[in-house]
Coordinates of N, CA and C in Angstrom, one line a residue:
M1 N -60.7 -35.5 190.9 CA -60.2 -34.1 190.7 C -61.0 -33.2 191.6
S2 N -60.3 -32.4 192.4 CA -61.0 -31.4 193.3 C -61.2 -30.1 192.5
C3 N -62.4 -29.6 192.5 CA -62.7 -28.4 191.7 C -63.5 -27.4 192.6
R4 N -63.3 -26.2 192.3 CA -64.0 -25.1 193.0 C -64.6 -24.2 192.0
V5 N -65.8 -23.7 192.2 CA -66.4 -22.8 191.3 C -66.5 -21.4 192.0
R6 N -66.2 -20.4 191.3 CA -66.3 -19.0 191.9 C -66.8 -18.1 190.9
R7 N -67.5 -17.0 191.4 CA -68.0 -16.0 190.5 C -66.8 -14.9 190.4
V8 N -66.7 -14.5 189.2 CA -65.6 -13.4 188.9 C -66.3 -12.1 188.7
D9 N -66.0 -11.1 189.5 CA -66.6 -9.8 189.3 C -65.7 -8.8 188.6
T10 N -64.4 -9.1 188.7 CA -63.4 -8.3 188.0 C -62.4 -9.2 187.4
L11 N -62.1 -9.1 186.1 CA -61.2 -10.0 185.4 C -59.8 -9.5 185.6
T12 N -59.0 -10.3 186.2 CA -57.6 -10.1 186.4 C -56.8 -10.6 185.1
D13 N -55.6 -10.3 185.0 CA -54.8 -10.8 183.9 C -54.7 -12.3 184.0
A14 N -54.6 -12.9 185.2 CA -54.5 -14.3 185.4 C -55.9 -15.0 185.0
D15 N -57.0 -14.3 185.3 CA -58.3 -14.8 184.9 C -58.4 -14.8 183.4
I16 N -58.0 -13.8 182.7 CA -58.0 -13.7 181.3 C -57.1 -14.8 180.7
D17 N -55.9 -15.0 181.2 CA -55.1 -16.1 180.7 C -55.7 -17.4 180.8
G18 N -56.3 -17.7 182.0 CA -57.0 -19.0 182.2 C -58.2 -19.2 181.4
L19 N -59.0 -18.2 181.3 CA -60.2 -18.2 180.4 C -59.8 -18.4 178.9
A20 N -58.8 -17.7 178.5 CA -58.3 -17.8 177.1 C -57.9 -19.2 176.9
A21 N -57.2 -19.9 177.8 CA -56.7 -21.2 177.6 C -57.9 -22.2 177.5
V22 N -58.9 -22.0 178.3 CA -60.1 -22.8 178.2 C -60.8 -22.7 176.8
L23 N -61.0 -21.4 176.4 CA -61.6 -21.2 175.1 C -60.8 -21.8 174.0
L24 N -59.5 -21.6 174.0 CA -58.6 -22.1 173.0 C -58.7 -23.6 172.9
D25 N -58.6 -24.3 174.1 CA -58.7 -25.7 174.2 C -60.1 -26.2 173.6
C26 N -61.1 -25.5 173.9 CA -62.4 -26.0 173.4 C -62.5 -25.8 171.8
V27 N -62.1 -24.7 171.3 CA -62.1 -24.4 169.9 C -61.2 -25.4 169.2
E28 N -60.0 -25.6 169.7 CA -59.1 -26.6 169.1 C -59.7 -28.0 169.2
G29 N -60.5 -28.3 170.2 CA -61.2 -29.6 170.3 C -62.4 -29.7 169.4
G30 N -62.7 -28.7 168.6 CA -63.8 -28.8 167.7 C -65.1 -28.2 168.1
A31 N -65.2 -27.5 169.3 CA -66.4 -26.9 169.7 C -66.8 -25.7 168.9
S32 N -68.1 -25.7 168.5 CA -68.7 -24.6 167.8 C -69.2 -23.6 168.8
V33 N -68.3 -22.7 169.2 CA -68.6 -21.7 170.2 C -68.4 -20.3 169.7
G34 N -68.4 -20.1 168.4 CA -68.4 -18.8 167.8 C -67.0 -18.4 167.2
F35 N -66.1 -19.3 167.1 CA -64.8 -19.0 166.6 C -64.3 -20.0 165.6
M36 N -63.5 -19.5 164.6 CA -63.0 -20.4 163.5 C -61.5 -20.6 163.7
R37 N -61.0 -21.7 163.2 CA -59.6 -22.0 163.2 C -59.0 -21.3 161.9
P38 N -57.8 -20.9 162.0 CA -56.9 -20.9 163.1 C -57.4 -19.9 164.2
F39 N -57.2 -20.3 165.4 CA -57.6 -19.4 166.6 C -56.4 -19.3 167.5
S40 N -56.1 -18.1 167.9 CA -54.9 -17.9 168.8 C -55.3 -17.6 170.2
S41 N -54.3 -17.7 171.1 CA -54.5 -17.3 172.5 C -54.7 -15.8 172.6
D42 N -54.0 -15.1 171.7 CA -54.2 -13.6 171.7 C -55.7 -13.2 171.4
R43 N -56.2 -13.9 170.4 CA -57.6 -13.7 170.0 C -58.6 -14.1 171.2
A44 N -58.3 -15.2 171.8 CA -59.1 -15.7 172.9 C -59.0 -14.7 174.1
S45 N -57.8 -14.2 174.4 CA -57.7 -13.2 175.4 C -58.4 -11.9 175.1
A46 N -58.3 -11.5 173.9 CA -59.0 -10.2 173.5 C -60.5 -10.4 173.6
W47 N -61.0 -11.6 173.3 CA -62.5 -11.8 173.4 C -62.9 -11.7 174.9
W48 N -62.2 -12.3 175.8 CA -62.5 -12.2 177.2 C -62.3 -10.7 177.7
R49 N -61.3 -10.1 177.3 CA -61.1 -8.6 177.7 C -62.3 -7.8 177.2
G50 N -62.9 -8.2 176.1 CA -64.0 -7.4 175.6 C -65.3 -7.6 176.5
L51 N -65.3 -8.6 177.3 CA -66.4 -8.9 178.2 C -66.2 -8.2 179.6
A52 N -65.0 -7.8 179.8 CA -64.7 -7.3 181.2 C -65.6 -6.2 181.7
A53 N -66.0 -5.2 180.9 CA -66.8 -4.1 181.3 C -68.2 -4.6 181.7
D54 N -68.8 -5.5 180.9 CA -70.1 -6.1 181.2 C -70.0 -6.9 182.5
V55 N -69.0 -7.6 182.7 CA -68.8 -8.4 184.0 C -68.7 -7.5 185.2
E56 N -67.9 -6.5 185.1 CA -67.7 -5.5 186.2 C -68.9 -4.7 186.5
A57 N -69.7 -4.4 185.4 CA -71.0 -3.6 185.6 C -72.1 -4.5 186.1
G58 N -71.9 -5.8 186.1 CA -73.0 -6.7 186.5 C -74.0 -7.1 185.4
R59 N -73.7 -6.7 184.2 CA -74.5 -7.0 183.1 C -74.4 -8.5 182.7
R60 N -73.2 -9.1 183.1 CA -73.0 -10.5 182.9 C -72.5 -11.1 184.2
A61 N -72.9 -12.3 184.5 CA -72.4 -13.0 185.7 C -71.5 -14.1 185.2
L62 N -70.2 -14.0 185.5 CA -69.2 -14.9 185.0 C -68.7 -15.9 186.1
F63 N -68.7 -17.1 185.8 CA -68.2 -18.2 186.8 C -67.0 -18.9 186.2
V64 N -66.1 -19.3 187.0 CA -65.0 -20.2 186.6 C -64.9 -21.4 187.5
A65 N -64.5 -22.5 187.0 CA -64.2 -23.7 187.8 C -62.7 -23.8 187.7
E66 N -62.1 -24.1 188.9 CA -60.7 -24.2 189.0 C -60.3 -25.5 189.7
D67 N -59.2 -26.1 189.2 CA -58.6 -27.2 189.9 C -57.2 -26.8 190.4
E68 N -56.4 -27.8 190.8 CA -55.1 -27.4 191.4 C -54.2 -26.8 190.3
V69 N -54.5 -26.9 189.0 CA -53.6 -26.3 188.0 C -54.1 -24.9 187.6
G70 N -55.4 -24.7 187.6 CA -55.9 -23.4 187.2 C -57.4 -23.5 186.7
I71 N -57.8 -22.6 185.9 CA -59.2 -22.5 185.4 C -59.3 -23.7 184.4
V72 N -60.4 -24.5 184.6 CA -60.7 -25.6 183.7 C -62.1 -25.5 183.1
G73 N -62.9 -24.5 183.5 CA -64.2 -24.3 182.9 C -64.8 -23.0 183.2
T74 N -65.8 -22.6 182.5 CA -66.5 -21.4 182.7 C -67.9 -21.4 182.1
V75 N -68.7 -20.5 182.6 CA -70.0 -20.2 182.0 C -70.4 -18.8 182.4
H76 N -71.2 -18.1 181.6 CA -71.7 -16.8 182.1 C -73.1 -16.6 181.7
L77 N -73.8 -15.8 182.4 CA -75.1 -15.4 182.2 C -75.2 -13.9 181.6
V78 N -75.9 -13.7 180.6 CA -76.2 -12.4 180.1 C -77.4 -11.9 180.9
L79 N -77.2 -11.1 181.9 CA -78.3 -10.6 182.7 C -79.0 -9.5 182.1
A80 N -78.3 -8.6 181.4 CA -78.9 -7.4 180.8 C -79.7 -7.8 179.6
Q81 N -81.0 -7.6 179.7 CA -81.9 -8.0 178.6 C -82.8 -6.8 178.2
P82 N -83.5 -6.8 177.1 CA -84.3 -5.7 176.7 C -85.4 -5.5 177.7
D83 N -86.0 -4.3 177.7 CA -87.0 -3.9 178.7 C -88.1 -4.8 178.9
N84 N -88.5 -5.5 177.8 CA -89.7 -6.4 177.8 C -89.3 -7.8 178.3
Q85 N -88.0 -8.0 178.7 CA -87.6 -9.4 179.1 C -86.7 -9.3 180.3
P86 N -87.2 -8.5 181.3 CA -86.3 -8.4 182.6 C -86.2 -9.7 183.4
H87 N -87.1 -10.6 183.1 CA -87.2 -11.9 183.8 C -86.3 -13.0 183.3
R88 N -85.6 -12.7 182.2 CA -84.8 -13.7 181.4 C -83.3 -13.4 181.4
A89 N -82.6 -14.5 181.3 CA -81.1 -14.4 181.1 C -80.7 -15.4 180.1
D90 N -79.6 -15.2 179.3 CA -79.0 -16.1 178.4 C -77.8 -16.8 179.1
L91 N -77.8 -18.1 179.0 CA -76.6 -18.8 179.5 C -75.7 -19.0 178.3
C92 N -74.4 -18.6 178.5 CA -73.5 -18.6 177.3 C -72.1 -19.2 177.7
K93 N -71.5 -19.7 176.7 CA -70.1 -20.1 176.8 C -69.8 -21.1 177.9
M94 N -70.7 -22.1 178.0 CA -70.4 -23.2 179.0 C -69.3 -24.0 178.4
L95 N -68.1 -23.8 178.9 CA -66.9 -24.4 178.4 C -66.1 -25.2 179.5
V96 N -65.7 -26.4 179.2 CA -64.9 -27.2 180.1 C -63.7 -27.7 179.2
M97 N -62.5 -27.6 179.7 CA -61.3 -28.1 179.0 C -61.5 -29.6 178.8
Q98 N -60.9 -30.1 177.7 CA -61.1 -31.5 177.4 C -60.5 -32.4 178.5
R99 N -59.4 -32.0 179.2 CA -58.9 -32.8 180.2 C -59.7 -33.0 181.4
A100 N -60.7 -32.1 181.6 CA -61.5 -32.0 182.8 C -62.9 -32.4 182.6
R101 N -63.3 -32.9 181.5 CA -64.7 -33.3 181.2 C -65.1 -34.6 181.9
K102 N -66.4 -34.7 182.0 CA -67.0 -35.9 182.7 C -66.6 -36.1 184.1
Q103 N -66.4 -35.0 184.8 CA -66.0 -35.0 186.2 C -67.0 -34.1 187.1
G104 N -68.1 -33.7 186.5 CA -69.0 -32.9 187.2 C -68.8 -31.4 187.2
I105 N -67.8 -31.0 186.5 CA -67.5 -29.6 186.4 C -68.6 -28.8 185.7
G106 N -69.1 -29.3 184.6 CA -70.2 -28.6 183.9 C -71.4 -28.5 184.7
A107 N -71.8 -29.5 185.5 CA -73.0 -29.5 186.4 C -72.7 -28.4 187.5
A108 N -71.5 -28.4 188.0 CA -71.2 -27.4 189.1 C -71.3 -26.0 188.6
L109 N -70.8 -25.8 187.4 CA -71.0 -24.4 186.7 C -72.4 -24.1 186.5
M110 N -73.2 -25.0 186.0 CA -74.6 -24.8 185.7 C -75.4 -24.5 187.0
D111 N -75.1 -25.2 188.1 CA -75.7 -24.9 189.4 C -75.4 -23.5 189.8
A112 N -74.2 -23.1 189.7 CA -73.8 -21.8 190.2 C -74.5 -20.7 189.3
A113 N -74.6 -20.9 188.0 CA -75.3 -20.0 187.2 C -76.7 -19.9 187.5
E114 N -77.4 -21.0 187.7 CA -78.8 -21.0 188.1 C -79.0 -20.3 189.4
R115 N -78.2 -20.5 190.4 CA -78.3 -19.8 191.7 C -78.2 -18.3 191.5
A116 N -77.3 -17.9 190.7 CA -77.1 -16.5 190.5 C -78.3 -15.9 189.7
A117 N -78.8 -16.6 188.8 CA -80.0 -16.2 188.0 C -81.2 -16.0 189.0
R118 N -81.4 -16.9 189.8 CA -82.5 -16.8 190.8 C -82.2 -15.6 191.7
S119 N -81.0 -15.4 192.2 CA -80.7 -14.2 193.0 C -80.9 -12.9 192.3
A120 N -80.7 -12.9 191.0 CA -80.9 -11.7 190.2 C -82.4 -11.5 189.8
G121 N -83.3 -12.4 190.3 CA -84.7 -12.3 190.0 C -85.1 -12.9 188.6
K122 N -84.2 -13.6 188.0 CA -84.5 -14.2 186.7 C -85.3 -15.5 186.9
T123 N -86.3 -15.7 186.1 CA -87.2 -16.8 186.2 C -87.1 -17.7 184.9
L124 N -86.4 -17.3 183.9 CA -86.3 -18.0 182.6 C -84.9 -17.9 182.1
L125 N -84.3 -19.1 181.8 CA -82.9 -19.1 181.2 C -83.1 -19.8 179.8
V126 N -82.3 -19.3 178.9 CA -82.2 -19.9 177.6 C -80.7 -20.2 177.2
L127 N -80.5 -21.2 176.3 CA -79.2 -21.4 175.8 C -79.3 -22.2 174.5
D128 N -78.2 -22.2 173.8 CA -78.1 -23.0 172.6 C -76.8 -23.8 172.6
T129 N -76.7 -25.0 172.0 CA -75.5 -25.8 171.9 C -75.5 -26.6 170.6
A130 N -74.3 -26.9 170.2 CA -74.0 -27.8 169.1 C -73.4 -29.1 169.6
S131 N -73.3 -29.3 170.9 CA -72.7 -30.5 171.5 C -73.7 -31.5 172.0
Q132 N -73.6 -32.7 171.6 CA -74.4 -33.8 172.1 C -74.1 -34.1 173.5
D133 N -72.9 -34.0 174.0 CA -72.5 -34.2 175.4 C -73.2 -33.1 176.2
A134 N -73.2 -31.9 175.8 CA -73.8 -30.8 176.5 C -75.3 -31.0 176.5
E135 N -75.9 -31.4 175.4 CA -77.3 -31.7 175.4 C -77.7 -32.7 176.5
R136 N -76.9 -33.7 176.7 CA -77.2 -34.7 177.7 C -77.2 -34.1 179.1
L137 N -76.2 -33.3 179.3 CA -76.0 -32.6 180.6 C -77.2 -31.7 180.9
Y138 N -77.6 -30.9 179.9 CA -78.7 -30.0 180.1 C -80.0 -30.8 180.4
A139 N -80.3 -31.8 179.7 CA -81.5 -32.6 179.9 C -81.4 -33.2 181.3
R140 N -80.3 -33.8 181.8 CA -80.2 -34.3 183.1 C -80.5 -33.2 184.2
M141 N -80.1 -32.0 183.9 CA -80.3 -30.9 184.9 C -81.7 -30.3 184.8
G142 N -82.6 -30.8 184.0 CA -83.9 -30.3 184.0 C -84.3 -29.3 183.0
W143 N -83.4 -29.0 182.0 CA -83.6 -28.1 180.9 C -84.6 -28.8 179.9
T144 N -85.4 -27.9 179.3 CA -86.3 -28.4 178.2 C -85.8 -28.1 176.9
R145 N -85.7 -29.2 176.1 CA -85.2 -29.0 174.7 C -86.3 -28.5 173.8
L146 N -86.0 -27.4 173.1 CA -87.0 -26.7 172.2 C -87.0 -27.3 170.8
G147 N -85.8 -27.5 170.3 CA -85.6 -28.0 169.0 C -84.3 -27.7 168.4
V148 N -84.2 -28.1 167.1 CA -82.9 -27.9 166.4 C -83.1 -27.0 165.2
V149 N -82.1 -26.1 165.1 CA -82.0 -25.2 163.9 C -80.9 -25.8 163.0
P150 N -81.3 -26.4 161.8 CA -80.3 -27.0 161.0 C -79.3 -26.0 160.4
G151 N -78.1 -26.3 160.3 CA -77.1 -25.4 159.7 C -77.0 -24.0 160.3
F152 N -77.2 -23.9 161.6 CA -77.2 -22.6 162.2 C -75.9 -21.9 162.3
A153 N -74.8 -22.7 162.5 CA -73.5 -22.1 162.6 C -72.5 -23.0 161.9
L154 N -71.2 -22.7 162.1 CA -70.1 -23.5 161.5 C -69.3 -24.1 162.5
W155 N -68.7 -25.3 162.2 CA -67.7 -25.9 163.0 C -66.4 -25.1 162.9
P156 N -65.5 -25.2 163.8 CA -64.3 -24.4 163.7 C -63.5 -24.6 162.5
D157 N -63.6 -25.8 161.9 CA -62.9 -26.0 160.6 C -63.7 -25.8 159.4
G158 N -64.9 -25.3 159.6 CA -65.8 -25.1 158.5 C -66.9 -26.2 158.4
G159 N -67.9 -26.1 157.6 CA -69.0 -27.0 157.5 C -70.1 -26.6 158.5
L160 N -71.3 -26.7 158.0 CA -72.4 -26.3 158.8 C -72.7 -27.3 160.0
C161 N -73.1 -26.7 161.1 CA -73.5 -27.6 162.2 C -74.9 -27.1 162.7
D162 N -75.6 -28.1 163.2 CA -77.0 -27.8 163.8 C -76.8 -27.2 165.2
T163 N -77.8 -26.5 165.6 CA -77.8 -25.9 167.0 C -79.1 -26.3 167.6
T164 N -79.0 -26.7 168.9 CA -80.2 -27.1 169.7 C -80.4 -26.1 170.7
Y165 N -81.7 -25.6 170.8 CA -82.1 -24.6 171.8 C -82.7 -25.3 173.0
F166 N -82.4 -24.8 174.2 CA -83.0 -25.3 175.5 C -83.5 -24.1 176.3
Y167 N -84.4 -24.3 177.2 CA -84.8 -23.3 178.2 C -85.0 -24.0 179.5
R168 N -85.0 -23.2 180.6 CA -85.2 -23.7 181.9 C -86.0 -22.6 182.7
E169 N -87.1 -23.0 183.2 CA -87.9 -22.1 184.1 C -87.4 -22.3 185.5
L170 N -87.2 -21.2 186.2 CA -86.6 -21.3 187.5 C -87.7 -21.2 188.6
V171 N -88.9 -21.0 188.2 CA -90.0 -21.0 189.2 C -91.2 -21.7 188.6
E172 N -92.0 -22.3 189.4 CA -93.2 -22.9 189.0 C -94.2 -21.9 188.5
R173 N -95.0 -22.2 187.5 CA -96.1 -21.3 187.0 C -97.3 -21.6 187.8

């Protein structure tokens, strides 16, 4: 599968539709990414529309991966941090559609996010995940596992799930 990653600075309706489809696919697939079932495409679209101002203002760096059909993955960085943490960014919503997994898309999105973080002067990235597949990806890419918070969130159908935290230093100390 041929895939291209691009940074999105302004969310178009087509971007919203594609991102909503990715989010819906991941939630329907059981990913604990902040939403409960039943989850609708309208709700997914509204969530992405809610991020539009932060993306356009540069407070978030949003990336999408596209194949010949459309958007198949996404990740974003929360660049705007408190005054005492200007060196840090949060990596959020690393999502890849079920049909496009295990093809290097997650790694390509992570690479793009890390390059953008460096360009923005960020030297520390943090993330959390409830996915063992994602944990393996992050470890392969040089992220450091901090530990697990038991029962931190819920699965989309209910029931507590553990969350694992990771960090990545972008410069040597």
